[in-house]
PDB file of C-alpha atoms in Angstrom:
ATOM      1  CA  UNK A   1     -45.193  14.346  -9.799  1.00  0.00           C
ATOM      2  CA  UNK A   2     -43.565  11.146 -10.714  1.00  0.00           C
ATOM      3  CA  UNK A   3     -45.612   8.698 -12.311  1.00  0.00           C
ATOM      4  CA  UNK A   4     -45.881   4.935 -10.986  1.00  0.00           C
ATOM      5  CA  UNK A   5     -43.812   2.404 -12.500  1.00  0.00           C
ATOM      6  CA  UNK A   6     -45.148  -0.914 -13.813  1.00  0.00           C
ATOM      7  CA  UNK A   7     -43.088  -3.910 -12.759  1.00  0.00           C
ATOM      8  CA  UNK A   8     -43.174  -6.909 -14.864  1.00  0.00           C
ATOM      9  CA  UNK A   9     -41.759 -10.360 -14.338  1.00  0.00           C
ATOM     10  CA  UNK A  10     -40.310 -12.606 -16.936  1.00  0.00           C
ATOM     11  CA  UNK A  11     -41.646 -15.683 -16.933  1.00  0.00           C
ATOM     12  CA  UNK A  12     -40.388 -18.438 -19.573  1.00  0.00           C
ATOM     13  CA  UNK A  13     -39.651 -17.969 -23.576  1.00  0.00           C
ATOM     14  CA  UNK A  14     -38.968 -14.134 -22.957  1.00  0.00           C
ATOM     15  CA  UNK A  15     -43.163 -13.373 -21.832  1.00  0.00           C
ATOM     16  CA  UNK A  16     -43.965 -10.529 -19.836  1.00  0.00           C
ATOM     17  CA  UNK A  17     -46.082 -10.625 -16.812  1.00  0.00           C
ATOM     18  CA  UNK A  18     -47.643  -7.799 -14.632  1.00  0.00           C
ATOM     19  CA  UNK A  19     -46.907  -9.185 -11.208  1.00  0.00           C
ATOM     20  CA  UNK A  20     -50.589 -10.326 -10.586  1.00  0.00           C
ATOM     21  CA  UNK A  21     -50.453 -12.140 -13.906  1.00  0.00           C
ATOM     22  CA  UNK A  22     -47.286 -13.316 -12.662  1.00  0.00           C
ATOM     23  CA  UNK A  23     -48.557 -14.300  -8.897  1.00  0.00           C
ATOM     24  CA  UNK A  24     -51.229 -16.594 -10.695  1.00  0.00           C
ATOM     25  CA  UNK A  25     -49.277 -18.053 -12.939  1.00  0.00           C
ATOM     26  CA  UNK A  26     -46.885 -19.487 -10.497  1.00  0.00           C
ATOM     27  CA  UNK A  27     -49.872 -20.255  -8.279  1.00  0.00           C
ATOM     28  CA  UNK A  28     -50.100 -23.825  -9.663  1.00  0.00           C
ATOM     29  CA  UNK A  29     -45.842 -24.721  -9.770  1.00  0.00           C
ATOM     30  CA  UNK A  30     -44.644 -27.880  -8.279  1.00  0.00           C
ATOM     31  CA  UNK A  31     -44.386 -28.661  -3.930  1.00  0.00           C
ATOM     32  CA  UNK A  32     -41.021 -28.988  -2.802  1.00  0.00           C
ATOM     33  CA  UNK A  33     -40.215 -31.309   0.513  1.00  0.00           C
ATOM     34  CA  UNK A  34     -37.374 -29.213   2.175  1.00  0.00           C
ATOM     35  CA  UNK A  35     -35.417 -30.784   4.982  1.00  0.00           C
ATOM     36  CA  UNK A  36     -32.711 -29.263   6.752  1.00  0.00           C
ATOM     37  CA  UNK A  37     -31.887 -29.267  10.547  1.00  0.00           C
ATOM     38  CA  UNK A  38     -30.675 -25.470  10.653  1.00  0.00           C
ATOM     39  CA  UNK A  39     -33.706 -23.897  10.958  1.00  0.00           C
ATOM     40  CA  UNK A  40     -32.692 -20.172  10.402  1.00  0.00           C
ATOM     41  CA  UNK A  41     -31.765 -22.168   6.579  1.00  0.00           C
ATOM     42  CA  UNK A  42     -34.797 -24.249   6.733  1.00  0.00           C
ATOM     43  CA  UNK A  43     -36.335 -21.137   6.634  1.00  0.00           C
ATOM     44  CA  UNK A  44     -34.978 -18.958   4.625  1.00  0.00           C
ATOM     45  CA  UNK A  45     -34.851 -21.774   2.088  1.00  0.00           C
ATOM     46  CA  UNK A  46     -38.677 -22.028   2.194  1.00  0.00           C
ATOM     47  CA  UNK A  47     -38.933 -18.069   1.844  1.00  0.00           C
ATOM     48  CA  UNK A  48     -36.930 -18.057  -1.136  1.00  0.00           C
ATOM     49  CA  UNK A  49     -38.532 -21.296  -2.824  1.00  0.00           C
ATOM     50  CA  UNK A  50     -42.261 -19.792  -1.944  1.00  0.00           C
ATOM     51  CA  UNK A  51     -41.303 -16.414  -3.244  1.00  0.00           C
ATOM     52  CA  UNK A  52     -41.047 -17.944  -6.590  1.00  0.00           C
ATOM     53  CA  UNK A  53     -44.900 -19.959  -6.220  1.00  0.00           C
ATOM     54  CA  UNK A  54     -43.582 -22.766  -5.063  1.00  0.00           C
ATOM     55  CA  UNK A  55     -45.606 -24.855  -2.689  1.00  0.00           C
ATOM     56  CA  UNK A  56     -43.488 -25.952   0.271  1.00  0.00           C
ATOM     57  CA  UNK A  57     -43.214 -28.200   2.924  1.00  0.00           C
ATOM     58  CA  UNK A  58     -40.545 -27.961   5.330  1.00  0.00           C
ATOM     59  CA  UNK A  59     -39.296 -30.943   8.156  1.00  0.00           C
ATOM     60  CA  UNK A  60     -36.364 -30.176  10.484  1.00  0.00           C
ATOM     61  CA  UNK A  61     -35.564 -33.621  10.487  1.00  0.00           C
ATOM     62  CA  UNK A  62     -35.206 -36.316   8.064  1.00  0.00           C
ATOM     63  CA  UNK A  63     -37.775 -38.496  10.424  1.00  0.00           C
ATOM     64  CA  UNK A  64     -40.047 -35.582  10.277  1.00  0.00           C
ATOM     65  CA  UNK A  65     -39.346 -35.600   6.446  1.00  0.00           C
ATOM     66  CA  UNK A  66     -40.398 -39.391   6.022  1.00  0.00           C
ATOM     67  CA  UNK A  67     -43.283 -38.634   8.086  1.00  0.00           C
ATOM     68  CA  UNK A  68     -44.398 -36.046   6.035  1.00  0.00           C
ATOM     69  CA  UNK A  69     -43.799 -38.001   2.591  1.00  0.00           C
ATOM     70  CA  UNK A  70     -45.906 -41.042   4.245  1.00  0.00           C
ATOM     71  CA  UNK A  71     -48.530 -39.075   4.202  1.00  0.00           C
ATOM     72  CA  UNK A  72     -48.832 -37.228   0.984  1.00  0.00           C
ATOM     73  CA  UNK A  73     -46.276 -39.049  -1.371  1.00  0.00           C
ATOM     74  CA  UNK A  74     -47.778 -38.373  -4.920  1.00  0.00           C
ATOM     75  CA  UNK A  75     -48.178 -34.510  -3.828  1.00  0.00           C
ATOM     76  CA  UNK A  76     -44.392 -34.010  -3.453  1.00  0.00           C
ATOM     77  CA  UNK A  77     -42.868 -32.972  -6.337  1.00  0.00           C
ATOM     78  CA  UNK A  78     -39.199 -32.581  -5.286  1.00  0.00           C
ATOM     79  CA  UNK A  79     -36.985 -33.330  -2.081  1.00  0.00           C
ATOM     80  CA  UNK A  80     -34.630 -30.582  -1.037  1.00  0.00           C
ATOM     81  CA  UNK A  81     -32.294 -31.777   1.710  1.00  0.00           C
ATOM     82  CA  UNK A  82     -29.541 -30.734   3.334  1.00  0.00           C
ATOM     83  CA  UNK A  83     -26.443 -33.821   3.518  1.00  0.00           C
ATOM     84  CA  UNK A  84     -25.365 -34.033   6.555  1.00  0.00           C
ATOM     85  CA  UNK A  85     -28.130 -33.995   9.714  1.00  0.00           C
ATOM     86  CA  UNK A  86     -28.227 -35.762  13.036  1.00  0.00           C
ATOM     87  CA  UNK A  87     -29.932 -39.307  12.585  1.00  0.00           C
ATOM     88  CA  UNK A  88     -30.417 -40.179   9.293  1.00  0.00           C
ATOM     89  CA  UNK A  89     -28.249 -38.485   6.067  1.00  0.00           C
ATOM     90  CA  UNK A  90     -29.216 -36.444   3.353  1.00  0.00           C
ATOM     91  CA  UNK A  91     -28.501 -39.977   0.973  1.00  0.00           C
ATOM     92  CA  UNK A  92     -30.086 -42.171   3.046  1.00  0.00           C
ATOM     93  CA  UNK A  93     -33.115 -39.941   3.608  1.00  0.00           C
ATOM     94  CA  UNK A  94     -32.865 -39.836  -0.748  1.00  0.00           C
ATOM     95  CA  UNK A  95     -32.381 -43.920  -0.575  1.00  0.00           C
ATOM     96  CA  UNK A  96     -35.476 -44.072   1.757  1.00  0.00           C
ATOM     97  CA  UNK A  97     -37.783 -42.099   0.204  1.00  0.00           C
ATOM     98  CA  UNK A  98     -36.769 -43.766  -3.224  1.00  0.00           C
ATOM     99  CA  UNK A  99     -37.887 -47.156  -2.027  1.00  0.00           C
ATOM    100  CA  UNK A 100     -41.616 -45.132  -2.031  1.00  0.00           C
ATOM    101  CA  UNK A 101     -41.471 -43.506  -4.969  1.00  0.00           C
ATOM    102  CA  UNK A 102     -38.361 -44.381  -7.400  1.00  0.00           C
ATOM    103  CA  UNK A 103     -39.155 -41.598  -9.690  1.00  0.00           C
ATOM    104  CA  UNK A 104     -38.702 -38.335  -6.811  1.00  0.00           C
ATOM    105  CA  UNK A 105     -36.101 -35.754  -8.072  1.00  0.00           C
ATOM    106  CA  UNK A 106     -33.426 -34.908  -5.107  1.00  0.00           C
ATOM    107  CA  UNK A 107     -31.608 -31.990  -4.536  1.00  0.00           C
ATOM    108  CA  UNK A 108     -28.663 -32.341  -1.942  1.00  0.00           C
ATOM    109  CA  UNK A 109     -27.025 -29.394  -0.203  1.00  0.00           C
ATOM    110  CA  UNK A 110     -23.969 -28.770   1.905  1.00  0.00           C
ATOM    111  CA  UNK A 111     -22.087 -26.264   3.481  1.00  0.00           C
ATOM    112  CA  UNK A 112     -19.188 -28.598   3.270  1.00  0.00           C
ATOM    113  CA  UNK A 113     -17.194 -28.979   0.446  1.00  0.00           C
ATOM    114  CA  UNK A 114     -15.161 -32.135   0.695  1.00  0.00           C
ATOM    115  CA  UNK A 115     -18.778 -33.833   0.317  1.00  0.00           C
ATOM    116  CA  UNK A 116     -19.302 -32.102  -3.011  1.00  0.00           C
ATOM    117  CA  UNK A 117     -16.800 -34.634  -4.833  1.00  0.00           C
ATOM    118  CA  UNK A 118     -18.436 -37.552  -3.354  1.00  0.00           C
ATOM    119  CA  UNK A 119     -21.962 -37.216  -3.454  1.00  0.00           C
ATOM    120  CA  UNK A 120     -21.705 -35.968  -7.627  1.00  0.00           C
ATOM    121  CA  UNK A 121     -23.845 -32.854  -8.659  1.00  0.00           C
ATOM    122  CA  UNK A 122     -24.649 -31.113  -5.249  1.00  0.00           C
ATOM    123  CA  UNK A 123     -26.365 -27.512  -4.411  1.00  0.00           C
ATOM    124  CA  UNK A 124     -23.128 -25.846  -2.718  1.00  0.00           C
ATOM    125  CA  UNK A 125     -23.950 -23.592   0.599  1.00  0.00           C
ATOM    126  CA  UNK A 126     -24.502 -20.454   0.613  1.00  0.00           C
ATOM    127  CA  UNK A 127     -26.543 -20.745  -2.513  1.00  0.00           C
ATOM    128  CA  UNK A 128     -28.628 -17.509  -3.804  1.00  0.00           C
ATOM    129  CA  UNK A 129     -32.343 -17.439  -4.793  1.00  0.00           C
ATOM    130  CA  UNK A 130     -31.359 -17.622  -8.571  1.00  0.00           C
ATOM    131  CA  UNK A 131     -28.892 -20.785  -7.952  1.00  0.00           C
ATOM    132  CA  UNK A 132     -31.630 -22.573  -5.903  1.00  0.00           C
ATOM    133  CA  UNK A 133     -34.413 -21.633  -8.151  1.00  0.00           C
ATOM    134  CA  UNK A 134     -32.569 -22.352 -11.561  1.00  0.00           C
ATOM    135  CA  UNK A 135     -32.057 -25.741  -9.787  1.00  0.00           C
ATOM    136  CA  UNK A 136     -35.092 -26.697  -8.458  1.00  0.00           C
ATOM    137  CA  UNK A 137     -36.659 -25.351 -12.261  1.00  0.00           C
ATOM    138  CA  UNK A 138     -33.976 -27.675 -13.559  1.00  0.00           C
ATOM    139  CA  UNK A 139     -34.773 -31.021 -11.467  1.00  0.00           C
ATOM    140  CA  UNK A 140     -38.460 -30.740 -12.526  1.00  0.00           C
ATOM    141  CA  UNK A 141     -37.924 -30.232 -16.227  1.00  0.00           C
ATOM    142  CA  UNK A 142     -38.781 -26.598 -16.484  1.00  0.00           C
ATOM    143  CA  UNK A 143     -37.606 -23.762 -17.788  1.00  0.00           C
ATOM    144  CA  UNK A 144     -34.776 -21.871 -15.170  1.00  0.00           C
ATOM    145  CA  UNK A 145     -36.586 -18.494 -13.402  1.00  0.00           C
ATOM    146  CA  UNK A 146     -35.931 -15.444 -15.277  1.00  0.00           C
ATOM    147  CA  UNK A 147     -37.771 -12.817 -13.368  1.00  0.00           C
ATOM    148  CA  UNK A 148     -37.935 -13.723  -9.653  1.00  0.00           C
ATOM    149  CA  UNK A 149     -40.201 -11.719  -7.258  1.00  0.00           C
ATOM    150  CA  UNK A 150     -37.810 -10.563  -3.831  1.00  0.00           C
ATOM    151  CA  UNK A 151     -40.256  -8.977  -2.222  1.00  0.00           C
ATOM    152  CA  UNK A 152     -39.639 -11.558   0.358  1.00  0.00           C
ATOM    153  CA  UNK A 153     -36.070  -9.924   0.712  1.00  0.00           C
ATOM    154  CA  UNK A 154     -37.487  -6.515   1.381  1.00  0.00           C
ATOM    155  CA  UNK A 155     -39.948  -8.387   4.077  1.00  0.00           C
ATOM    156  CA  UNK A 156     -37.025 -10.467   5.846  1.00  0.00           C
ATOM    157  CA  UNK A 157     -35.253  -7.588   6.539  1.00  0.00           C
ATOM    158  CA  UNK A 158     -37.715  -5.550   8.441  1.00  0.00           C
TER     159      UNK A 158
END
């Protein structure tokens, strides 16, 4: 009979983690605003981000975005948005949202690449979980993921 194998997590500075000492310990990690207007991304986005104990709100458009910051300003940690949407741009949603709260790290992605050289330091489409995480980790100051939970894989492709 085989015996059952313990999965730990890395979590920072090389510490292991069962995966319920892992679970709480990412229970408190920052909220991430994610705006995109492909929702299949929007979604999958969120999965990913959540997977690693993010909190995350998600707006399909960048009105819907700048409703949702109105609201709750000082709880969003990070704005995740996609570049180019119907309306309103990625940049412009950034500028917007600046003249509330100056100090909000942004994260722009795009599936296109010309954009890439103009906008500066950009999250490139497709993107993986450890690209997006290592990212977002990056933006606010912490340490990159080195253990990620992907259950969520396993569940997304049931």
């Amino acid at each position: 009979m085989a015996r059952p194998t313990r999965v730990f997590y890395c979590m920072g500075m090389g510490e292991l983690m069962s995966p319920s000492e892992a679970a709480t310990s990412r229970e408190n990690l920052a909220t991430v605003l994610v705006v995109d207007d492909d929702i299949r991304l929007l979604g999958v986005t969120a999965a990913m981000l959540r997977a690693e104990g993010y909190r995350v709100l998600k707006a399909g458009t960048p009105e819907e975005a700048v409703q949702v910051f109105e609201q709750t300003p000082t709880e969003i940690d990070l704005l995740l948005s996609d570049v180019q949407m119907p309306g309103m741009s990625g940049p412009e949603l950034e500028t917007r949202l600046h003249r509330i709260r100056p100090d909000l790290p942004v994260i722009l992605m795009t599936g296109h690449p010309g954009q890439i050289a103009a906008l500066g330091e950009v999250l490139e489409k497709p993107f993986g979980m450890h690209d997006l995480c290592g990212r977002v980790a990056a933006a606010l100051g912490g340490p990159a993921p080195l253990g990620m939970d992907r259950s969520w894989l396993d569940r997304m492709r049931r």
